[in-house]
PDB file of N, CA and C in Angstrom:
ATOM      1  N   UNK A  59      -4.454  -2.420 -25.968  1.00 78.00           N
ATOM      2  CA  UNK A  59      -5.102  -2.341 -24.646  1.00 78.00           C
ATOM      3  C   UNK A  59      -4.410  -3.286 -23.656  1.00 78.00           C
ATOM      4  N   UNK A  60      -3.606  -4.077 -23.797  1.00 86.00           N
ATOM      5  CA  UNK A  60      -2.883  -5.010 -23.082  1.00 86.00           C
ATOM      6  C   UNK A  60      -2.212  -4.903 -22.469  1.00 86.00           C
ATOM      7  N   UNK A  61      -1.533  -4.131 -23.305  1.00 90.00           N
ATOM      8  CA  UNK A  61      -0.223  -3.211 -22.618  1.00 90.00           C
ATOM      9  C   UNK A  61      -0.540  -2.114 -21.418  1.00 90.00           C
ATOM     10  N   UNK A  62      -1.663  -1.907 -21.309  1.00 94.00           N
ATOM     11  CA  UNK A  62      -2.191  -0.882 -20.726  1.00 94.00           C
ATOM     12  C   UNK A  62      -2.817  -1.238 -19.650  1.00 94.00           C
ATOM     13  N   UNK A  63      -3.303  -2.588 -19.629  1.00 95.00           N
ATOM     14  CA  UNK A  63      -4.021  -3.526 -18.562  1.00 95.00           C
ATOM     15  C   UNK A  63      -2.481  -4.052 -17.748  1.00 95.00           C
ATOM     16  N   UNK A  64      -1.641  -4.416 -18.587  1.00 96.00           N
ATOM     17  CA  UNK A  64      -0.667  -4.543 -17.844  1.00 96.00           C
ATOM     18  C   UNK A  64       0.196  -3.803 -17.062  1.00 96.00           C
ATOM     19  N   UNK A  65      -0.331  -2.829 -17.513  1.00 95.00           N
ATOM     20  CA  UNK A  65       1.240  -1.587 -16.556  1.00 95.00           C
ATOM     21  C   UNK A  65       0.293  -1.259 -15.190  1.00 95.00           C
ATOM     22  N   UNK A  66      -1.146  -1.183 -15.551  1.00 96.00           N
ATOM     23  CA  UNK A  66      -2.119  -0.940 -14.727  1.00 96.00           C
ATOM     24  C   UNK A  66      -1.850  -1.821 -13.517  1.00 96.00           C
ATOM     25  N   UNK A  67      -2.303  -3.243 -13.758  1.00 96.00           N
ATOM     26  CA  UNK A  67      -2.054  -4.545 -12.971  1.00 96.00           C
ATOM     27  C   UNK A  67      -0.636  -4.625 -12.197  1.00 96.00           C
ATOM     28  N   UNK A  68       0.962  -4.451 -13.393  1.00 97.00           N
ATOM     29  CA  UNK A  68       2.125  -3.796 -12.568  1.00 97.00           C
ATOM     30  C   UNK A  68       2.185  -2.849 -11.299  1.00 97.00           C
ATOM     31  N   UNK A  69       1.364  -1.739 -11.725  1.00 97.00           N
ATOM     32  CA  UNK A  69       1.761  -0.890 -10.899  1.00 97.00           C
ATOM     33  C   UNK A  69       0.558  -1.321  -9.286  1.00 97.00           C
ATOM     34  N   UNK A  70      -0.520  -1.851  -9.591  1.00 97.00           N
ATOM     35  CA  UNK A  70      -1.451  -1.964  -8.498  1.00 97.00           C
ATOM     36  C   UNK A  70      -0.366  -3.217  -7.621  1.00 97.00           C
ATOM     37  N   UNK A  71       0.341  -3.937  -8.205  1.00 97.00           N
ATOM     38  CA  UNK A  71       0.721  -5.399  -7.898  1.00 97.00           C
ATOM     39  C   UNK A  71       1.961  -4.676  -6.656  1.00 97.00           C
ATOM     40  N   UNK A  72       3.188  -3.525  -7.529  1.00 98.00           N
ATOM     41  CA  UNK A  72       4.022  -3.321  -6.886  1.00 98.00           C
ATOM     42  C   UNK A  72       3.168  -2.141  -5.612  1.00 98.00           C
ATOM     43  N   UNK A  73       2.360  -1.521  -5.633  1.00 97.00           N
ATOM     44  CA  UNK A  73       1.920  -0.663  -4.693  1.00 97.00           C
ATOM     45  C   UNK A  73       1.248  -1.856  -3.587  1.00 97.00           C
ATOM     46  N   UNK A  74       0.791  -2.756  -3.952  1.00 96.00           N
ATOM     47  CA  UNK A  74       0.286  -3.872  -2.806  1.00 96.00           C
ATOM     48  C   UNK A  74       1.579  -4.245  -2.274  1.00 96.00           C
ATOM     49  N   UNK A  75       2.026  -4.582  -2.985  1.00 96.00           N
ATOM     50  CA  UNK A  75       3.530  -5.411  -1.971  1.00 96.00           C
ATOM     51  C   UNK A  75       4.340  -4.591  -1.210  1.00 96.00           C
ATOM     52  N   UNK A  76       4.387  -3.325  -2.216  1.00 94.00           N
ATOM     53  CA  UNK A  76       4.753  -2.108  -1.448  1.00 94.00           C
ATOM     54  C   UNK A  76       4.278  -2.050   0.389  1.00 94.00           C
ATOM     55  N   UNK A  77       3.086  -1.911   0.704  1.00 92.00           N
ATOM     56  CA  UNK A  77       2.346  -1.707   1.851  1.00 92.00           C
ATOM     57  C   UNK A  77       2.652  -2.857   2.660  1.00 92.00           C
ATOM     58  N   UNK A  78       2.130  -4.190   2.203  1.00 92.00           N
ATOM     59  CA  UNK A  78       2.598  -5.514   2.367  1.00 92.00           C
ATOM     60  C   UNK A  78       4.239  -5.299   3.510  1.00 92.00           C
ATOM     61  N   UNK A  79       5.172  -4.956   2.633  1.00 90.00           N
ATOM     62  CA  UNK A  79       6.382  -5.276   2.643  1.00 90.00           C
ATOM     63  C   UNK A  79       6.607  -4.115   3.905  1.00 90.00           C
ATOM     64  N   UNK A  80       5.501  -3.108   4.212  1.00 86.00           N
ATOM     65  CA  UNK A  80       5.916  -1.892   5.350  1.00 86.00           C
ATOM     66  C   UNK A  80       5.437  -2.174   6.848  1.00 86.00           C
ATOM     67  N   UNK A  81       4.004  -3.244   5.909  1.00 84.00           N
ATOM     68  CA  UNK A  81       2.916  -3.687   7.468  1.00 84.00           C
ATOM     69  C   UNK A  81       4.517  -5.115   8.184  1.00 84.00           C
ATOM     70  N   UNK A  82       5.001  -5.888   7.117  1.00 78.00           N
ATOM     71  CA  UNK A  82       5.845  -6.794   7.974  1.00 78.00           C
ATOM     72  C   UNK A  82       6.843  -5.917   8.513  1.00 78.00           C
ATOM     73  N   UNK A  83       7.655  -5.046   8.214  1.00 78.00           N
ATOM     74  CA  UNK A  83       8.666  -4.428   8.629  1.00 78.00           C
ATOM     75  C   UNK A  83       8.464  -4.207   9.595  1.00 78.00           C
ATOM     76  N   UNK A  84       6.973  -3.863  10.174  1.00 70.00           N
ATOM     77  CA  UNK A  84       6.464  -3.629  11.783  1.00 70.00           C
ATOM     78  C   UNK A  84       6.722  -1.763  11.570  1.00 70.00           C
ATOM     79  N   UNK A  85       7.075  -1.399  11.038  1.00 58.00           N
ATOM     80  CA  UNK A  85       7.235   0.330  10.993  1.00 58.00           C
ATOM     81  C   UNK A  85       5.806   0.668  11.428  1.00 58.00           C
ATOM     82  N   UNK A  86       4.783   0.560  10.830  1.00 52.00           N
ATOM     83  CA  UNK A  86       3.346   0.628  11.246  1.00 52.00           C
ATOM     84  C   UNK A  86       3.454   2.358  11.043  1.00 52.00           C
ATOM     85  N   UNK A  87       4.418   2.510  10.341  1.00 54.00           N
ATOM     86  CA  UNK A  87       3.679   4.557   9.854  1.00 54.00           C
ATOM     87  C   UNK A  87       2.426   4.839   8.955  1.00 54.00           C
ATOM     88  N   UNK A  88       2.298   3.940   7.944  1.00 49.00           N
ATOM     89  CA  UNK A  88       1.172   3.928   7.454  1.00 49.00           C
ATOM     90  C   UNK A  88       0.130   3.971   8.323  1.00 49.00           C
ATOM     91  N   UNK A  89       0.130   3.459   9.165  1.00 51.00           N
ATOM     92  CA  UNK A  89      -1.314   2.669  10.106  1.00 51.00           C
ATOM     93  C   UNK A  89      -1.151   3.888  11.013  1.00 51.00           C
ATOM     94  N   UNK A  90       0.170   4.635  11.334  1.00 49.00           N
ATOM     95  CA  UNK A  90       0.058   4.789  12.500  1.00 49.00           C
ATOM     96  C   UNK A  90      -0.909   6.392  12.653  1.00 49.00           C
ATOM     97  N   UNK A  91      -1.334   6.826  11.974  1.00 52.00           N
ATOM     98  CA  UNK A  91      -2.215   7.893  11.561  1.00 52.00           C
ATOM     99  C   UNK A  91      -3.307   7.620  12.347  1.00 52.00           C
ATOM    100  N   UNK A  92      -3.594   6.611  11.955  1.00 52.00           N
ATOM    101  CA  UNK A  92      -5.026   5.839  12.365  1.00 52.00           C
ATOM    102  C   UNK A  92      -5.206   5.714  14.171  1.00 52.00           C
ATOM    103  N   UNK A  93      -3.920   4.413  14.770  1.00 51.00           N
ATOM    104  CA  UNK A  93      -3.583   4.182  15.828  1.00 51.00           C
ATOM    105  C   UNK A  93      -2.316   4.899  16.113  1.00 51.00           C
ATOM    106  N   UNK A  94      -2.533   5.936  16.281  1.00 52.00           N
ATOM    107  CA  UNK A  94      -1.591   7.089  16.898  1.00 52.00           C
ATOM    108  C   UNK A  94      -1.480   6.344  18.405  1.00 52.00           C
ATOM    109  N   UNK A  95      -2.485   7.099  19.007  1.00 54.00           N
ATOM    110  CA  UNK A  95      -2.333   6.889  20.674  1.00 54.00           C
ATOM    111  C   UNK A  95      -2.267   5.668  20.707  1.00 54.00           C
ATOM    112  N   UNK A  96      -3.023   4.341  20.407  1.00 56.00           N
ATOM    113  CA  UNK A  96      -3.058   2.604  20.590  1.00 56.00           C
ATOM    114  C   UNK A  96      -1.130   2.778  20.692  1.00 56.00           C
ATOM    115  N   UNK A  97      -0.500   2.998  19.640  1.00 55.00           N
ATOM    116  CA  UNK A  97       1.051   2.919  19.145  1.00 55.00           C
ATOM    117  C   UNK A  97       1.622   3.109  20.671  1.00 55.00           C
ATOM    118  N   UNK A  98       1.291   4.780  20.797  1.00 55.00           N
ATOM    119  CA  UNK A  98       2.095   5.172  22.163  1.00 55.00           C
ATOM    120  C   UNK A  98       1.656   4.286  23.232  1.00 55.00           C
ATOM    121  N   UNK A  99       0.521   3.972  23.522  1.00 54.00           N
ATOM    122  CA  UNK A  99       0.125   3.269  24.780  1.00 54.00           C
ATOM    123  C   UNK A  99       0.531   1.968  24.761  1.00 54.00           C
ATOM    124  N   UNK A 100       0.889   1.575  23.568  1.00 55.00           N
ATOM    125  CA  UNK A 100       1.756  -0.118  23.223  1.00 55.00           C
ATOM    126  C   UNK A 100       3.112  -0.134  23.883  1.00 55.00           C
ATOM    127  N   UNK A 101       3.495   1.261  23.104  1.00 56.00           N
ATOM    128  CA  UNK A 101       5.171   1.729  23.790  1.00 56.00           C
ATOM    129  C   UNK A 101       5.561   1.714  24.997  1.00 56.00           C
ATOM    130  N   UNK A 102       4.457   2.761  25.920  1.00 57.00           N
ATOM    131  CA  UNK A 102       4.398   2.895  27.044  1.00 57.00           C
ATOM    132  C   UNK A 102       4.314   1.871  27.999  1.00 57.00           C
ATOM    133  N   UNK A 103       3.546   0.603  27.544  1.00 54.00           N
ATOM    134  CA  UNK A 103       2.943  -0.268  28.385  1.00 54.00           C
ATOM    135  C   UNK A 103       4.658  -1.219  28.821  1.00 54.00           C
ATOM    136  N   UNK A 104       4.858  -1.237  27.328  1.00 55.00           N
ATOM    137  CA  UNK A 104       6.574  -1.759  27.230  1.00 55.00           C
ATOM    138  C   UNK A 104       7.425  -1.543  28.257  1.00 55.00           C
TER     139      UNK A 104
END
């Protein structure tokens, strides 16, 4: 069962840092679903 808690814990660990590592990049595609228009009107204001 250890082994199994561990790949579990692996894979949750690399999918967090994963997201982590996209929110610093500033890409904001994940998010940007959400804040579609906020995005453009950020752009625009630019």
């Amino acid at each position: 069962m250890t082994d199994s808690l561990l790949g579990v814990a692996v894979g949750v660990a690399v999918v967090g840092l994963y997201v982590l590592a996209l929110r610093w990049t500033g890409d904001g595609r994940t998010d940007g679903r959400d804040d579609g228009p906020r995005n453009r009107e950020g752009q625009s204001n630019r």
